[in-house]
PDB file of C-alpha atoms in Angstrom:
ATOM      1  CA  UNK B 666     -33.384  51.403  41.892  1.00 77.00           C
ATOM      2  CA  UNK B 667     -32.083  54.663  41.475  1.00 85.00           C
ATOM      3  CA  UNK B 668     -28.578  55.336  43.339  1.00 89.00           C
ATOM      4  CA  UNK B 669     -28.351  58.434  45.824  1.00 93.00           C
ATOM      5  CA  UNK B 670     -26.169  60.888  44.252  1.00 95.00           C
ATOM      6  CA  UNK B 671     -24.412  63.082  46.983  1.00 96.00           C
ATOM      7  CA  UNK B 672     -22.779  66.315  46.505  1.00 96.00           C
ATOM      8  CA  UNK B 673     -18.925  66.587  47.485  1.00 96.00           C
ATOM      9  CA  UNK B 674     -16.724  69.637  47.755  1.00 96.00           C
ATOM     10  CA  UNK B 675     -13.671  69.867  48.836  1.00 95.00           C
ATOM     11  CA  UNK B 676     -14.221  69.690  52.226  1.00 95.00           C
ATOM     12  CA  UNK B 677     -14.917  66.236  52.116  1.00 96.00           C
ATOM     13  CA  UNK B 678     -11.948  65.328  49.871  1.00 95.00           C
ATOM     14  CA  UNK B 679      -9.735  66.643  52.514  1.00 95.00           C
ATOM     15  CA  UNK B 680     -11.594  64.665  55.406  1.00 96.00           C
ATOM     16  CA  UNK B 681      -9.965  61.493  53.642  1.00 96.00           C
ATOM     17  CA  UNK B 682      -6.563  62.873  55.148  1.00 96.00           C
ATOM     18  CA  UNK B 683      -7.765  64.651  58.303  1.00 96.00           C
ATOM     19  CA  UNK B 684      -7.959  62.680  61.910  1.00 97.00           C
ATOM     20  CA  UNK B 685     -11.486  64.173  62.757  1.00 97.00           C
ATOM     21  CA  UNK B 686     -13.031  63.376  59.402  1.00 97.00           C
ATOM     22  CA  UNK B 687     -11.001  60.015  58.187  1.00 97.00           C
ATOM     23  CA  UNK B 688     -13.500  57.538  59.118  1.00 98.00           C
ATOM     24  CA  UNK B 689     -16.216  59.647  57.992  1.00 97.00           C
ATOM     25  CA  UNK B 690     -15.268  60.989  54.616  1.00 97.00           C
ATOM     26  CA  UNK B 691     -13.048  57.321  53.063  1.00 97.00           C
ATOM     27  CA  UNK B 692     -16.605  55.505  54.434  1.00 98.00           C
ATOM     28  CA  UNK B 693     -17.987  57.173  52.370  1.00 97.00           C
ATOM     29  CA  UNK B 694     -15.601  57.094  48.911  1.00 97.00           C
ATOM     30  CA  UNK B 695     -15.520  53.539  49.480  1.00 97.00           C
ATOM     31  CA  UNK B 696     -19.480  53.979  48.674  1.00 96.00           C
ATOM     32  CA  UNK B 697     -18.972  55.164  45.730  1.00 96.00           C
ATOM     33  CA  UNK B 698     -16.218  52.994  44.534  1.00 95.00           C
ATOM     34  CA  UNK B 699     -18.355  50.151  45.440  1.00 95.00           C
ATOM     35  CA  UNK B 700     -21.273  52.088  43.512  1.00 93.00           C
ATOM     36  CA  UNK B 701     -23.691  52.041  46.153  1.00 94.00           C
ATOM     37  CA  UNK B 702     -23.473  56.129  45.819  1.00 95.00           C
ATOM     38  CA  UNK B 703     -22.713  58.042  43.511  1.00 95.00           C
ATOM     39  CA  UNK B 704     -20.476  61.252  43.456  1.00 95.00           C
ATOM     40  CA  UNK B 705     -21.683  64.570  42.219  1.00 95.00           C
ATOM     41  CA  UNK B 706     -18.768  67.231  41.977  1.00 95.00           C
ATOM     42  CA  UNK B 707     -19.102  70.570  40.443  1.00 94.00           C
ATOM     43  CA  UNK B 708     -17.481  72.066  38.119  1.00 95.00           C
ATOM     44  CA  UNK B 709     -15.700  75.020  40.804  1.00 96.00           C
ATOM     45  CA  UNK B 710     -14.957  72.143  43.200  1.00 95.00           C
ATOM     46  CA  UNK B 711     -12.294  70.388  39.982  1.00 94.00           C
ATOM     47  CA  UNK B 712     -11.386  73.786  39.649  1.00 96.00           C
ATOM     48  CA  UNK B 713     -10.228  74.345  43.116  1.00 95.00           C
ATOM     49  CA  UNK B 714      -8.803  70.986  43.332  1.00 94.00           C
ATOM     50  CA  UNK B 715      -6.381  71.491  40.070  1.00 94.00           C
ATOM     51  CA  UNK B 716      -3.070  72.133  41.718  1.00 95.00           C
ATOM     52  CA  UNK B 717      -4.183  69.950  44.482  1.00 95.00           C
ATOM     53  CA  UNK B 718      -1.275  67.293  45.984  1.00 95.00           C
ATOM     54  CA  UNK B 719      -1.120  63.915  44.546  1.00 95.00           C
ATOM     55  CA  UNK B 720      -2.798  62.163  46.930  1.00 95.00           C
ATOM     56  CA  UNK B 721      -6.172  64.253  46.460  1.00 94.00           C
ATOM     57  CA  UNK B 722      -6.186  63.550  43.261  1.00 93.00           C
ATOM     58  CA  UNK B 723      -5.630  59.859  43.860  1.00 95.00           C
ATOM     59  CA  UNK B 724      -8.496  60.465  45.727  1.00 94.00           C
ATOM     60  CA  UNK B 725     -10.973  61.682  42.791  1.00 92.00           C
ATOM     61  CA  UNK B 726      -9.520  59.095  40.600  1.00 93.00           C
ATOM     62  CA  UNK B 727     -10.662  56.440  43.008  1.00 93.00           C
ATOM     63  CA  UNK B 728     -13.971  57.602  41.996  1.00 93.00           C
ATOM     64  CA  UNK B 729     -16.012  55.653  39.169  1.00 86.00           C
ATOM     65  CA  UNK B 730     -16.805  57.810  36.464  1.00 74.00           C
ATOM     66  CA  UNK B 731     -20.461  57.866  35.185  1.00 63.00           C
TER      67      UNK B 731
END
């Protein structure tokens, strides 16, 4: 069975650390750290996130790598 790949900027990074979009957007990391999903992330989003705190990045690293 093929796994749904889904598309993340950084938008939804930051919803890991924002009250409106917590539940919504570490739901949905803990998919793909469970592998269930898997995360797509562009090349401009890494970009953008390069001099991002350490707790975003903690964030991406959470992620398993394909």
């Amino acid at each position: 069975m093929r796994k749904q790949r889904i598309y993340i900027d950084t938008s939804v990074i930051g919803g890991c650390f924002d009250d409106e979009f917590f539940d919504f957007s570490n739901q949905l990391f803990n998919e793909f750290i469970e592998g269930s999903k898997v995360a797509a992330i562009s090349d401009i989003t890494l970009r953008e996130l390069e001099n991002a705190p350490k707790k975003v990045h903690s964030v991406l690293d959470s992620i398993p790598l394909l």
